[in-house]
Amino acid sequence: MTNTPAVAPSPTDAREILQLNVAYTRARVLHAAIEVGLFEYLSARPCTEAEIREHGRLHSHLVRDWLDALVGLGLLTADGGTYANTPRAEHFLVPGRPHYIGGAVLQHGRVHYELWNRFADALRDGKATSGKEITAGAVVEEQPDLDRARRFLDHMDTFNQFVVAELSKALDWSRWKTFVDVGGARGNVAAQLVLDHPNLKGSVFDVPGVEPLFDEHMAARGTTGRVDFVGGDFFTDPLPAADVILFGHVLHDHPEESRKRLLGQAFGALPPGGALLVYDAMLDDRSEAGAYLQSLVCSVILDGGSEYRVRDITAWAEEAGFTVEQVIPLDTMTHDRLFMARKPG
């Protein structure tokens, strides 16, 4: 005998479920546009379907429907037989623009989509579906292909540009002189912090293979000499000393024991009164679905990866010796919270 729901079935509910079911189609239309360089091509001038076909070497009968789908999604306009970027596509999806986020789109289209395709397997066996680490350090260490590493870091910087905008204004940075961004890759967050706060001197601590990309990025951001690079492994090498130690989107890549170990290392590296800052999509009983989806992203990519509860990091930090001061919600694409604790003294 089956239980019949007391509420009559709603066609609206059915439509919403079906729209959720095919949400990937919108994503794949966007992924393809980035992969073939469509938005970059259209940034020069509006083009016809025939011109787009020739430029992208596209020969399928699908092209017109694909372009019209992008019009419907608000990424292209169509006028008199030509297609052009909308303002938001021009701002965010053309390489070289200050707020370009296409690196993340490309990473999701080429890597994350395939990982999520095996998500049911991960639910059954509890193992990450990537089969290997795809963090910035791993990309550089496993294969010294700097172009591949740049694409990965474009993906990371897509999200951290929104985080650092919030991080920069959430705290009074005038009380500190130095900071180190642990696992800070090519230094995008560190660069923005020193640009926003001229009193600061920054350091990035990451694997040595990232340094050429760091040097390149500092030159592009105009922050050479204001942010230093320190090469090492944060599980085996001591962290650089600074007034502030920052872990941004680092703890969620590792299991609990590793998180505790990193907080202990930070405590040892900080001076009395020094500050620990951590941002991740920390969870609590009021977290939205997006935060749990972000946690699943970490779990699918890395064994031991996941987001964690605010109460958990509070306990880990206090165990390491810190005094917890505040947790601040950040308005970011990755549903982050900023956790702050201080070393007594």
mmCIF file of C-alpha atoms in Angstrom:
data_model
loop_
_atom_site.group_PDB
_atom_site.id
_atom_site.type_symbol
_atom_site.label_atom_id
_atom_site.label_comp_id
_atom_site.label_asym_id
_atom_site.label_seq_id
_atom_site.Cartn_x
_atom_site.Cartn_y
_atom_site.Cartn_z
ATOM 1 C CA MET A 1 0.000 0.000 0.000
ATOM 2 C CA THR A 2 1.356 3.433 -0.967
ATOM 3 C CA ASN A 3 0.860 6.713 0.818
ATOM 4 C CA THR A 4 -0.999 9.272 -1.286
ATOM 5 C CA PRO A 5 0.037 12.915 -0.693
ATOM 6 C CA ALA A 6 -2.701 14.960 0.961
ATOM 7 C CA VAL A 7 -2.054 17.913 -1.380
ATOM 8 C CA ALA A 8 -3.182 17.710 -5.013
ATOM 9 C CA PRO A 9 -0.353 17.560 -7.579
ATOM 10 C CA SER A 10 0.706 20.951 -8.882
ATOM 11 C CA PRO A 11 1.611 21.415 -12.558
ATOM 12 C CA THR A 12 3.832 24.308 -11.454
ATOM 13 C CA ASP A 13 5.820 21.978 -9.183
ATOM 14 C CA ALA A 14 6.166 19.479 -12.022
ATOM 15 C CA ARG A 15 7.428 22.181 -14.395
ATOM 16 C CA GLU A 16 9.979 23.389 -11.834
ATOM 17 C CA ILE A 17 11.288 19.860 -11.332
ATOM 18 C CA LEU A 18 11.578 19.332 -15.086
ATOM 19 C CA GLN A 19 13.371 22.683 -15.489
ATOM 20 C CA LEU A 20 15.795 21.589 -12.790
ATOM 21 C CA ASN A 21 16.258 18.302 -14.624
ATOM 22 C CA VAL A 22 17.414 20.017 -17.828
ATOM 23 C CA ALA A 23 19.381 22.866 -16.196
ATOM 24 C CA TYR A 24 22.559 21.314 -17.591
ATOM 25 C CA THR A 25 21.464 22.207 -21.133
ATOM 26 C CA ARG A 26 21.843 25.913 -20.381
ATOM 27 C CA ALA A 27 25.256 25.301 -18.886
ATOM 28 C CA ARG A 28 26.461 23.292 -21.887
ATOM 29 C CA VAL A 29 25.301 25.976 -24.327
ATOM 30 C CA LEU A 30 27.399 28.492 -22.374
ATOM 31 C CA HIS A 31 30.373 26.117 -22.043
ATOM 32 C CA ALA A 32 30.450 25.598 -25.810
ATOM 33 C CA ALA A 33 30.395 29.342 -26.467
ATOM 34 C CA ILE A 34 33.500 29.829 -24.324
ATOM 35 C CA GLU A 35 35.266 26.798 -25.783
ATOM 36 C CA VAL A 36 34.908 28.038 -29.383
ATOM 37 C CA GLY A 37 35.789 31.632 -28.448
ATOM 38 C CA LEU A 38 32.437 33.054 -29.522
ATOM 39 C CA PHE A 39 32.275 36.043 -27.172
ATOM 40 C CA GLU A 40 35.860 37.045 -27.910
ATOM 41 C CA TYR A 41 35.136 36.934 -31.650
ATOM 42 C CA LEU A 42 31.964 39.008 -31.342
ATOM 43 C CA SER A 43 33.677 41.623 -29.180
ATOM 44 C CA ALA A 44 35.162 43.131 -32.361
ATOM 45 C CA ARG A 45 31.835 43.605 -34.197
ATOM 46 C CA PRO A 46 28.450 41.961 -34.804
ATOM 47 C CA CYS A 47 28.694 38.959 -37.136
ATOM 48 C CA THR A 48 26.397 36.814 -39.200
ATOM 49 C CA GLU A 49 25.776 33.140 -38.607
ATOM 50 C CA ALA A 50 27.881 32.335 -41.670
ATOM 51 C CA GLU A 51 30.813 34.368 -40.331
ATOM 52 C CA ILE A 52 30.552 32.663 -36.945
ATOM 53 C CA ARG A 53 30.489 29.268 -38.626
ATOM 54 C CA GLU A 54 33.603 30.083 -40.656
ATOM 55 C CA HIS A 55 35.501 31.525 -37.699
ATOM 56 C CA GLY A 56 34.753 28.605 -35.384
ATOM 57 C CA ARG A 57 34.917 25.924 -38.097
ATOM 58 C CA LEU A 58 31.382 24.966 -37.168
ATOM 59 C CA HIS A 59 29.551 22.868 -39.716
ATOM 60 C CA SER A 60 26.575 21.572 -37.822
ATOM 61 C CA HIS A 61 22.929 22.396 -38.440
ATOM 62 C CA LEU A 62 22.790 23.059 -34.676
ATOM 63 C CA VAL A 63 24.554 26.431 -34.943
ATOM 64 C CA ARG A 64 21.526 28.655 -35.506
ATOM 65 C CA ASP A 65 19.545 27.124 -32.641
ATOM 66 C CA TRP A 66 22.641 27.412 -30.430
ATOM 67 C CA LEU A 67 23.046 31.111 -31.235
ATOM 68 C CA ASP A 68 19.351 31.770 -30.717
ATOM 69 C CA ALA A 69 19.489 29.914 -27.395
ATOM 70 C CA LEU A 70 22.272 32.290 -26.317
ATOM 71 C CA VAL A 71 20.010 35.173 -27.331
ATOM 72 C CA GLY A 72 17.258 33.716 -25.165
ATOM 73 C CA LEU A 73 19.688 33.378 -22.264
ATOM 74 C CA GLY A 74 20.543 37.071 -22.491
ATOM 75 C CA LEU A 75 24.138 36.600 -23.661
ATOM 76 C CA LEU A 76 23.703 37.625 -27.323
ATOM 77 C CA THR A 77 21.467 39.980 -29.266
ATOM 78 C CA ALA A 78 20.167 39.343 -32.783
ATOM 79 C CA ASP A 79 19.497 42.195 -35.185
ATOM 80 C CA GLY A 80 19.170 42.190 -38.961
ATOM 81 C CA GLY A 81 20.795 38.808 -39.389
ATOM 82 C CA THR A 82 23.790 39.528 -37.145
ATOM 83 C CA TYR A 83 24.638 38.495 -33.619
ATOM 84 C CA ALA A 84 26.398 40.607 -30.978
ATOM 85 C CA ASN A 85 27.383 40.326 -27.318
ATOM 86 C CA THR A 86 25.063 41.750 -24.712
ATOM 87 C CA PRO A 87 26.707 44.137 -22.212
ATOM 88 C CA ARG A 88 27.008 41.446 -19.556
ATOM 89 C CA ALA A 89 28.654 39.041 -21.979
ATOM 90 C CA GLU A 90 31.018 41.816 -23.041
ATOM 91 C CA HIS A 91 31.945 42.584 -19.424
ATOM 92 C CA PHE A 92 32.313 39.058 -18.070
ATOM 93 C CA LEU A 93 32.890 36.624 -20.946
ATOM 94 C CA VAL A 94 35.479 38.339 -23.161
ATOM 95 C CA PRO A 95 39.082 37.362 -22.273
ATOM 96 C CA GLY A 96 41.182 40.273 -21.091
ATOM 97 C CA ARG A 97 38.323 42.241 -19.600
ATOM 98 C CA PRO A 98 38.944 43.257 -15.936
ATOM 99 C CA HIS A 99 36.047 41.148 -14.661
ATOM 100 C CA TYR A 100 36.415 38.145 -16.969
ATOM 101 C CA ILE A 101 34.836 34.991 -15.517
ATOM 102 C CA GLY A 102 35.126 32.751 -18.560
ATOM 103 C CA GLY A 103 37.992 30.854 -16.953
ATOM 104 C CA ALA A 104 35.552 29.374 -14.467
ATOM 105 C CA VAL A 105 33.101 28.558 -17.239
ATOM 106 C CA LEU A 106 35.838 26.747 -19.154
ATOM 107 C CA GLN A 107 36.967 24.790 -16.080
ATOM 108 C CA HIS A 108 33.418 23.716 -15.302
ATOM 109 C CA GLY A 109 32.755 22.752 -18.911
ATOM 110 C CA ARG A 110 35.941 20.725 -19.374
ATOM 111 C CA VAL A 111 36.485 19.272 -15.902
ATOM 112 C CA HIS A 112 33.708 19.714 -13.358
ATOM 113 C CA TYR A 113 30.909 18.635 -15.690
ATOM 114 C CA GLU A 114 32.544 15.240 -16.175
ATOM 115 C CA LEU A 115 33.111 14.846 -12.436
ATOM 116 C CA TRP A 116 29.466 15.537 -11.672
ATOM 117 C CA ASN A 117 28.455 13.064 -14.344
ATOM 118 C CA ARG A 118 29.749 10.386 -11.948
ATOM 119 C CA PHE A 119 28.213 11.873 -8.816
ATOM 120 C CA ALA A 120 26.014 8.841 -8.112
ATOM 121 C CA ASP A 121 29.194 6.730 -7.954
ATOM 122 C CA ALA A 122 30.626 9.107 -5.355
ATOM 123 C CA LEU A 123 27.456 8.759 -3.273
ATOM 124 C CA ARG A 124 27.859 4.980 -3.301
ATOM 125 C CA ASP A 125 31.580 4.660 -2.556
ATOM 126 C CA GLY A 126 32.408 8.001 -0.917
ATOM 127 C CA LYS A 127 35.359 8.622 -3.224
ATOM 128 C CA ALA A 128 36.100 11.768 -5.191
ATOM 129 C CA THR A 129 35.361 11.305 -8.890
ATOM 130 C CA SER A 130 38.376 13.271 -10.145
ATOM 131 C CA GLY A 131 40.807 10.433 -9.363
ATOM 132 C CA LYS A 132 43.490 13.030 -8.616
ATOM 133 C CA GLU A 133 44.024 16.442 -7.128
ATOM 134 C CA ILE A 134 43.261 19.375 -9.403
ATOM 135 C CA THR A 135 44.275 22.161 -7.063
ATOM 136 C CA ALA A 136 46.593 24.907 -8.333
ATOM 137 C CA GLY A 137 49.686 23.302 -6.835
ATOM 138 C CA ALA A 138 48.847 19.889 -8.220
ATOM 139 C CA VAL A 139 48.312 21.291 -11.711
ATOM 140 C CA VAL A 140 51.781 22.843 -11.704
ATOM 141 C CA GLU A 141 53.553 19.957 -9.983
ATOM 142 C CA GLU A 142 52.044 17.138 -12.011
ATOM 143 C CA GLN A 143 52.568 18.696 -15.420
ATOM 144 C CA PRO A 144 54.672 21.835 -15.893
ATOM 145 C CA ASP A 145 52.263 23.162 -18.511
ATOM 146 C CA LEU A 146 51.922 26.840 -17.641
ATOM 147 C CA ASP A 147 49.092 27.415 -20.123
ATOM 148 C CA ARG A 148 47.072 24.686 -18.446
ATOM 149 C CA ALA A 149 47.906 26.147 -15.043
ATOM 150 C CA ARG A 150 46.847 29.617 -16.180
ATOM 151 C CA ARG A 151 43.477 28.265 -17.266
ATOM 152 C CA PHE A 152 43.011 26.672 -13.863
ATOM 153 C CA LEU A 153 44.000 29.871 -12.059
ATOM 154 C CA ASP A 154 41.654 31.901 -14.272
ATOM 155 C CA HIS A 155 38.949 29.650 -12.864
ATOM 156 C CA MET A 156 40.049 30.238 -9.270
ATOM 157 C CA ASP A 157 40.423 33.991 -9.703
ATOM 158 C CA THR A 158 36.922 34.190 -11.151
ATOM 159 C CA PHE A 159 35.572 33.420 -7.702
ATOM 160 C CA ASN A 160 38.183 34.997 -5.468
ATOM 161 C CA GLN A 161 37.765 38.404 -7.152
ATOM 162 C CA PHE A 162 34.300 38.544 -5.572
ATOM 163 C CA VAL A 163 35.628 37.252 -2.257
ATOM 164 C CA VAL A 164 38.448 39.788 -1.950
ATOM 165 C CA ALA A 165 36.083 42.666 -2.726
ATOM 166 C CA GLU A 166 34.106 41.637 0.367
ATOM 167 C CA LEU A 167 37.147 40.702 2.434
ATOM 168 C CA SER A 168 38.787 44.044 1.793
ATOM 169 C CA LYS A 169 35.900 46.043 3.239
ATOM 170 C CA ALA A 170 34.773 43.621 5.971
ATOM 171 C CA LEU A 171 37.666 44.418 8.338
ATOM 172 C CA ASP A 172 39.762 47.363 9.457
ATOM 173 C CA TRP A 173 43.045 46.467 7.742
ATOM 174 C CA SER A 174 44.771 49.649 8.970
ATOM 175 C CA ARG A 175 45.603 47.899 12.264
ATOM 176 C CA TRP A 176 47.930 45.425 10.513
ATOM 177 C CA LYS A 177 51.122 45.803 8.515
ATOM 178 C CA THR A 178 51.772 42.333 7.108
ATOM 179 C CA PHE A 179 49.792 39.293 5.986
ATOM 180 C CA VAL A 180 50.463 35.948 4.357
ATOM 181 C CA ASP A 181 47.953 34.218 2.086
ATOM 182 C CA VAL A 182 48.551 30.485 2.590
ATOM 183 C CA GLY A 183 47.835 28.568 -0.607
ATOM 184 C CA GLY A 184 47.352 31.924 -2.338
ATOM 185 C CA ALA A 185 48.409 30.626 -5.806
ATOM 186 C CA ARG A 186 49.409 33.467 -8.142
ATOM 187 C CA GLY A 187 48.403 36.099 -5.603
ATOM 188 C CA ASN A 188 45.180 37.578 -6.931
ATOM 189 C CA VAL A 189 43.703 38.104 -3.451
ATOM 190 C CA ALA A 190 46.976 39.411 -2.025
ATOM 191 C CA ALA A 191 47.377 41.866 -4.897
ATOM 192 C CA GLN A 192 43.919 43.339 -4.400
ATOM 193 C CA LEU A 193 44.431 43.681 -0.662
ATOM 194 C CA VAL A 194 47.625 45.717 -1.055
ATOM 195 C CA LEU A 195 46.008 47.824 -3.787
ATOM 196 C CA ASP A 196 43.064 48.592 -1.513
ATOM 197 C CA HIS A 197 45.189 49.118 1.617
ATOM 198 C CA PRO A 198 48.547 50.844 0.939
ATOM 199 C CA ASN A 199 49.673 50.197 4.534
ATOM 200 C CA LEU A 200 49.875 46.452 3.871
ATOM 201 C CA LYS A 201 52.786 44.282 2.778
ATOM 202 C CA GLY A 202 51.734 40.834 1.597
ATOM 203 C CA SER A 203 53.197 37.381 1.041
ATOM 204 C CA VAL A 204 51.880 34.328 -0.766
ATOM 205 C CA PHE A 205 52.903 30.867 0.451
ATOM 206 C CA ASP A 206 52.452 28.112 -2.135
ATOM 207 C CA VAL A 207 54.323 25.338 -3.933
ATOM 208 C CA PRO A 208 57.465 26.544 -5.767
ATOM 209 C CA GLY A 209 56.086 25.664 -9.200
ATOM 210 C CA VAL A 210 53.520 28.459 -8.937
ATOM 211 C CA GLU A 211 56.168 31.201 -8.656
ATOM 212 C CA PRO A 212 56.534 31.979 -12.402
ATOM 213 C CA LEU A 213 52.764 32.499 -12.597
ATOM 214 C CA PHE A 214 52.892 34.631 -9.460
ATOM 215 C CA ASP A 215 55.602 36.864 -10.943
ATOM 216 C CA GLU A 216 53.621 37.196 -14.149
ATOM 217 C CA HIS A 217 50.420 38.103 -12.316
ATOM 218 C CA MET A 218 52.067 40.633 -9.995
ATOM 219 C CA ALA A 219 53.503 42.429 -13.015
ATOM 220 C CA ALA A 220 50.063 42.487 -14.629
ATOM 221 C CA ARG A 221 48.416 43.810 -11.443
ATOM 222 C CA GLY A 222 51.142 46.397 -10.796
ATOM 223 C CA THR A 223 51.988 44.921 -7.381
ATOM 224 C CA THR A 224 55.527 43.642 -7.963
ATOM 225 C CA GLY A 225 57.535 44.285 -4.787
ATOM 226 C CA ARG A 226 54.449 44.772 -2.640
ATOM 227 C CA VAL A 227 53.661 41.061 -2.456
ATOM 228 C CA ASP A 228 56.404 38.445 -2.006
ATOM 229 C CA PHE A 229 56.313 34.757 -2.914
ATOM 230 C CA VAL A 230 57.492 32.095 -0.464
ATOM 231 C CA GLY A 231 57.721 28.579 -1.866
ATOM 232 C CA GLY A 232 57.022 25.548 0.278
ATOM 233 C CA ASP A 233 54.599 22.862 1.389
ATOM 234 C CA PHE A 234 52.295 24.074 4.142
ATOM 235 C CA PHE A 235 52.090 20.571 5.601
ATOM 236 C CA THR A 236 55.840 20.161 6.010
ATOM 237 C CA ASP A 237 57.367 23.652 6.015
ATOM 238 C CA PRO A 238 56.870 26.407 8.609
ATOM 239 C CA LEU A 239 54.514 29.209 7.619
ATOM 240 C CA PRO A 240 55.989 32.693 7.159
ATOM 241 C CA ALA A 241 55.510 35.047 10.102
ATOM 242 C CA ALA A 242 53.030 37.918 9.658
ATOM 243 C CA ASP A 243 50.436 39.959 11.560
ATOM 244 C CA VAL A 244 47.662 38.095 9.730
ATOM 245 C CA ILE A 245 47.545 34.550 8.346
ATOM 246 C CA LEU A 246 44.847 33.932 5.767
ATOM 247 C CA PHE A 247 43.443 30.595 4.578
ATOM 248 C CA GLY A 248 41.090 31.212 1.659
ATOM 249 C CA HIS A 249 39.329 28.211 0.100
ATOM 250 C CA VAL A 250 42.077 25.992 1.522
ATOM 251 C CA LEU A 251 40.685 24.165 4.555
ATOM 252 C CA HIS A 252 37.725 22.813 2.598
ATOM 253 C CA ASP A 253 40.140 20.881 0.347
ATOM 254 C CA HIS A 254 41.424 18.733 3.226
ATOM 255 C CA PRO A 255 40.135 16.305 5.876
ATOM 256 C CA GLU A 256 39.550 17.379 9.467
ATOM 257 C CA GLU A 257 42.918 16.342 10.895
ATOM 258 C CA SER A 258 44.735 18.348 8.221
ATOM 259 C CA ARG A 259 42.583 21.389 8.976
ATOM 260 C CA LYS A 260 43.479 21.174 12.657
ATOM 261 C CA ARG A 261 47.149 20.836 11.785
ATOM 262 C CA LEU A 262 47.094 23.949 9.591
ATOM 263 C CA LEU A 263 45.401 26.003 12.303
ATOM 264 C CA GLY A 264 48.053 24.833 14.759
ATOM 265 C CA GLN A 265 50.815 25.899 12.362
ATOM 266 C CA ALA A 266 49.162 29.300 11.975
ATOM 267 C CA PHE A 267 49.058 29.739 15.738
ATOM 268 C CA GLY A 268 52.779 29.077 15.928
ATOM 269 C CA ALA A 269 53.620 31.521 13.126
ATOM 270 C CA LEU A 270 51.547 34.445 14.432
ATOM 271 C CA PRO A 271 52.841 36.961 16.985
ATOM 272 C CA PRO A 272 50.835 37.566 20.189
ATOM 273 C CA GLY A 273 47.741 39.480 19.113
ATOM 274 C CA GLY A 274 48.047 38.250 15.529
ATOM 275 C CA ALA A 275 44.921 37.391 13.547
ATOM 276 C CA LEU A 276 43.763 34.202 11.849
ATOM 277 C CA LEU A 277 41.375 34.710 8.917
ATOM 278 C CA VAL A 278 39.617 31.844 7.149
ATOM 279 C CA TYR A 279 37.029 32.031 4.401
ATOM 280 C CA ASP A 280 35.059 29.099 3.048
ATOM 281 C CA ALA A 281 31.378 28.315 2.519
ATOM 282 C CA MET A 282 30.951 27.395 6.185
ATOM 283 C CA LEU A 283 27.664 25.747 7.048
ATOM 284 C CA ASP A 284 25.105 26.190 9.781
ATOM 285 C CA ASP A 285 21.440 25.311 10.259
ATOM 286 C CA ARG A 286 20.375 28.300 8.130
ATOM 287 C CA SER A 287 22.642 27.636 5.148
ATOM 288 C CA GLU A 288 21.072 27.873 1.708
ATOM 289 C CA ALA A 289 21.162 25.099 -0.873
ATOM 290 C CA GLY A 290 24.070 26.801 -2.655
ATOM 291 C CA ALA A 291 26.361 26.292 0.326
ATOM 292 C CA TYR A 292 25.623 22.570 0.386
ATOM 293 C CA LEU A 293 26.186 22.369 -3.367
ATOM 294 C CA GLN A 294 29.548 24.083 -2.837
ATOM 295 C CA SER A 295 30.381 21.453 -0.225
ATOM 296 C CA LEU A 296 29.546 18.715 -2.716
ATOM 297 C CA VAL A 297 31.831 20.363 -5.291
ATOM 298 C CA CYS A 298 34.732 19.990 -2.857
ATOM 299 C CA SER A 299 33.831 16.381 -2.099
ATOM 300 C CA VAL A 300 33.540 15.411 -5.753
ATOM 301 C CA ILE A 301 36.922 16.929 -6.608
ATOM 302 C CA LEU A 302 39.072 15.856 -3.658
ATOM 303 C CA ASP A 303 38.987 12.938 -1.237
ATOM 304 C CA GLY A 304 38.424 14.420 2.226
ATOM 305 C CA GLY A 305 37.201 17.710 0.797
ATOM 306 C CA SER A 306 33.969 19.329 1.996
ATOM 307 C CA GLU A 307 32.675 22.452 3.622
ATOM 308 C CA TYR A 308 32.362 22.380 7.412
ATOM 309 C CA ARG A 309 30.224 23.813 10.197
ATOM 310 C CA VAL A 310 30.986 27.105 11.918
ATOM 311 C CA ARG A 311 30.878 25.257 15.227
ATOM 312 C CA ASP A 312 33.555 22.857 13.962
ATOM 313 C CA ILE A 313 36.126 25.485 13.004
ATOM 314 C CA THR A 314 35.358 27.300 16.253
ATOM 315 C CA ALA A 315 36.289 24.151 18.183
ATOM 316 C CA TRP A 316 39.425 23.547 16.068
ATOM 317 C CA ALA A 317 40.630 27.125 16.508
ATOM 318 C CA GLU A 318 40.039 27.106 20.269
ATOM 319 C CA GLU A 319 41.856 23.779 20.528
ATOM 320 C CA ALA A 320 44.835 25.375 18.755
ATOM 321 C CA GLY A 321 44.840 28.207 21.296
ATOM 322 C CA PHE A 322 42.984 30.965 19.454
ATOM 323 C CA THR A 323 40.283 33.247 20.837
ATOM 324 C CA VAL A 324 37.424 33.363 18.343
ATOM 325 C CA GLU A 325 36.245 36.904 17.596
ATOM 326 C CA GLN A 326 33.639 36.899 14.817
ATOM 327 C CA VAL A 327 32.119 35.171 11.798
ATOM 328 C CA ILE A 328 31.009 37.467 8.984
ATOM 329 C CA PRO A 329 28.783 36.407 6.061
ATOM 330 C CA LEU A 330 30.265 37.538 2.734
ATOM 331 C CA ASP A 331 28.240 38.366 -0.362
ATOM 332 C CA THR A 332 30.105 36.069 -2.752
ATOM 333 C CA MET A 333 29.305 33.611 -5.504
ATOM 334 C CA THR A 334 30.651 30.794 -3.332
ATOM 335 C CA HIS A 335 28.480 31.508 -0.244
ATOM 336 C CA ASP A 336 31.486 32.284 1.932
ATOM 337 C CA ARG A 337 31.793 33.241 5.570
ATOM 338 C CA LEU A 338 34.822 34.970 7.041
ATOM 339 C CA PHE A 339 36.036 33.452 10.314
ATOM 340 C CA MET A 340 38.333 35.574 12.494
ATOM 341 C CA ALA A 341 40.265 34.512 15.568
ATOM 342 C CA ARG A 342 43.148 36.073 17.495
ATOM 343 C CA LYS A 343 46.235 34.689 19.182
ATOM 344 C CA PRO A 344 46.110 35.865 22.815
ATOM 345 C CA GLY A 345 48.758 38.272 24.024
#
